[in-house]
Amino acid sequence: MLKLPIYLDNNATTQVDPRVFEAMTPYFLEAYGNAASKSHPFGWKSEEAVDYAREQIAALIGSSEKEIIFTSGATESNNLAIKGVFEMYASKGNHIITLSTEHKAVLDTCKHLEKMGAEVTYLSVAEDGLIAVDAIAAAIKPNTILVTVMYGNNELGVLQPIREIGALCKERGVLFHTDATQAVGKIPVDVLADHIDLMSFTAHKMYGPKGVGALYVRRKNPRVKVTAQMDGGGHERGMRSGTLNVPGIVGFGKACEIARLEMAEESARLMVMRDRLETELLKLEESYLNGNKEHRLPHTSNISFKYVEGEGLMMGIKDVAVSSGSACTSASLEPSYVLKSLGLDDELAHSSLRFGLGRFTTDEEIDYTIKLVSEAVNKLRDMSPLWEMFKEGIDLKSIEWSEH
Amino acid sequence: MAYSDKVVDHYTNPRNIGTLDKSKTNVGTGLVGAPECGDVMRLQIEVNHETGIIEDAKFKTFGCGSAIASSSLATEWLKGKSIDEALSIDNMEIVEELALPPVKIHCSVLAEDAIRSAINDYRAKNGLEPIESEKTHF
């Protein structure tokens, strides 16, 4: 029996896997010690659990467990990586290279650093959302200390050429950070093969709990250090103070272990469902896929339904939880900056929906979603003046719109 | 953000969707908003030349649920009103009727603009001066 509403917003967050939840429970009421307490069994038990989780997490990304720094989530990891490198390597330079389609946690951190004297280059992506490695190579200067490029884009799902960018940075002696929040646990990520120096990721995007994330910090070739942004007890090799969130970390570890063991099967299954959803929805007239079709996450699809406004469409499909690139709720009325970066017309950017499938998505839910979205798009087009004009062959660009 | 029951009702069962023949002299058409803002409303009125009463009103809207509801409500209110009565419709009445939250007030403003624009189109077609809006919304 189909249960409503249907959750297709797994790029925003995911349900905790019951196996993860089960692994976490003893660490609330029984093993509640502080992992930094060295003098009694309560502390030892927690420390042991944290060490084990660190191994589970390291195994997923091909790192050593000593290279995992626990944080509160990917936003903190991004802040720590970028601000930490900027401070630590100030004597080497002040130039940072990033993309205009990064998450706000990266872009706003860079903007903050610009006020502190950093020079930041925001590279534009191509129409398919991807950056050319050559463009990064051309932007590297003698004072460049860091390149930060996200692994998989949160709105589009497109995968940047991380391995090539990593190789380039290694060759040019520049540190490479990637925000891999959407990618880790969904596709194979190997920090060594990808030449990644710093990598942000988080538990809640891969069926773990919210409030716990990690920053991978390379220890060898080169040994990377970041200046702590949180001062205190000197936890996490001095890079991030604060009592460890033991239950969260245990859950994060378990989530990584499940991902490592089940990823291949799971991503293949999700891709089949995603492709079916996409194929059916793209059969609707004037609907377009946003972002590169080949290089992308297996569970994400971003589609624009031209002449229909995204927020209005979401209301018509209220039994399906998705995200829209439209932001009519904000005072600015600005649509998604990521979609605009692709050079999309505003009306296409306003007309987009992001579908994010997940571990618990069923075929039945996809069937229902296809039907509901198709009906809603058709209904809204019947009441859209833009659709009527399009059907009459009127070029919308020829009209002088009254801005308000 | 949750929508009010009235917005949901207008969105689910919009009143008076459609198109009037804009070549007729007794039909006024208002097209307001812009695709890049995420809202476009087209509101049309059909006026009885003899009585000056709005006998029919139709709309089509590209926008969020509140924009659709605002224009749907506007067409409902317009039918049977005289031009002068129609001009007195204030956007805040729409806000109150639909219980629009502050971030959606612009939808009601757009509906009011659409009414004025349709009336002015009708007046222009019939050799009358456009009526200037006395209020500014900001």
Coordinates of C-alpha atoms in Angstrom, one line a residue, chain A residues 306-309 311-318 326 328-331 333 335 346-347 350-351 376 379-386 388-389 392 394 396 399 401-404, chain B residues 1 3-4 7-8 10-14 17-19 22 31-42 59-66 68 103-104 106-107 109-110 113:
Chain A
K306 CA 8.8 25.4 -19.1
Y307 CA 5.9 27.8 -18.6
V308 CA 5.0 26.3 -15.2
E309 CA 6.2 28.0 -12.0
E311 CA 6.5 26.6 -6.4
G312 CA 3.0 26.5 -7.9
L313 CA 3.9 23.0 -9.3
M314 CA 5.1 21.8 -5.9
M315 CA 1.7 22.8 -4.5
G316 CA 0.0 20.7 -7.2
I317 CA 2.1 17.7 -6.2
K318 CA 2.0 18.2 -2.5
S326 CA 12.3 28.8 -7.7
C328 CA 9.2 32.9 -4.9
T329 CA 8.9 32.8 -1.1
S330 CA 11.9 35.1 -0.6
A331 CA 11.6 38.8 -1.0
L333 CA 12.1 36.5 -6.1
P335 CA 15.5 31.7 -8.7
D346 CA 14.8 32.9 -15.7
E347 CA 11.6 31.2 -16.6
H350 CA 11.7 29.2 -12.0
S351 CA 10.2 26.1 -13.5
A376 CA -0.1 18.9 -12.4
K379 CA -3.2 21.4 -15.4
L380 CA -1.0 24.4 -14.6
R381 CA -0.2 24.9 -18.3
D382 CA -3.9 25.1 -19.0
M383 CA -4.0 28.1 -16.7
S384 CA -0.6 29.6 -17.7
P385 CA -0.7 32.7 -20.0
L386 CA 2.9 31.9 -21.0
E388 CA -1.0 30.0 -24.3
M389 CA 1.4 32.5 -25.8
E392 CA 0.2 30.8 -30.3
I394 CA 4.4 34.4 -29.5
L396 CA 8.0 35.8 -24.9
I399 CA 7.0 41.2 -24.8
W401 CA 7.0 42.8 -19.2
S402 CA 6.0 45.1 -16.4
E403 CA 8.4 44.4 -13.6
H404 CA 6.9 44.8 -10.1
Chain B
M1 CA 5.1 27.3 4.6
Y3 CA -1.1 27.7 2.5
S4 CA -4.5 28.8 3.9
V7 CA -5.6 29.6 -1.2
V8 CA -5.7 25.8 -1.6
H10 CA -8.7 28.5 -5.4
Y11 CA -5.6 26.7 -6.5
T12 CA -7.4 23.3 -6.7
N13 CA -10.7 24.7 -8.1
P14 CA -9.7 27.9 -9.9
I17 CA -9.8 30.3 -16.1
G18 CA -9.8 31.1 -19.7
T19 CA -9.5 33.6 -22.5
K22 CA -9.3 40.5 -26.9
L31 CA -1.0 41.4 -18.5
V32 CA 1.3 42.1 -15.6
G33 CA 4.3 40.6 -13.9
A34 CA 7.3 39.0 -15.6
P35 CA 8.5 35.5 -16.3
E36 CA 11.9 36.2 -14.6
C37 CA 10.1 37.2 -11.4
G38 CA 8.2 34.0 -11.4
D39 CA 4.7 35.6 -11.7
V40 CA 2.7 36.5 -14.8
M41 CA -1.0 37.3 -14.6
R42 CA -3.4 37.9 -17.4
F59 CA -7.7 34.9 -15.9
K60 CA -4.6 32.8 -16.6
T61 CA -1.7 32.9 -14.2
F62 CA 1.9 31.6 -14.2
G63 CA 3.0 31.7 -10.6
C64 CA 2.8 30.2 -7.2
G65 CA -0.4 29.1 -5.5
S66 CA -0.9 32.5 -3.9
I68 CA -3.1 31.8 -8.8
V103 CA 6.1 37.1 1.7
K104 CA 3.0 36.7 -0.6
H106 CA 3.2 40.9 -3.9
C107 CA 0.8 38.4 -5.4
V109 CA -0.5 43.6 -5.5
L110 CA -0.1 41.9 -8.9
D113 CA -2.3 45.8 -11.0

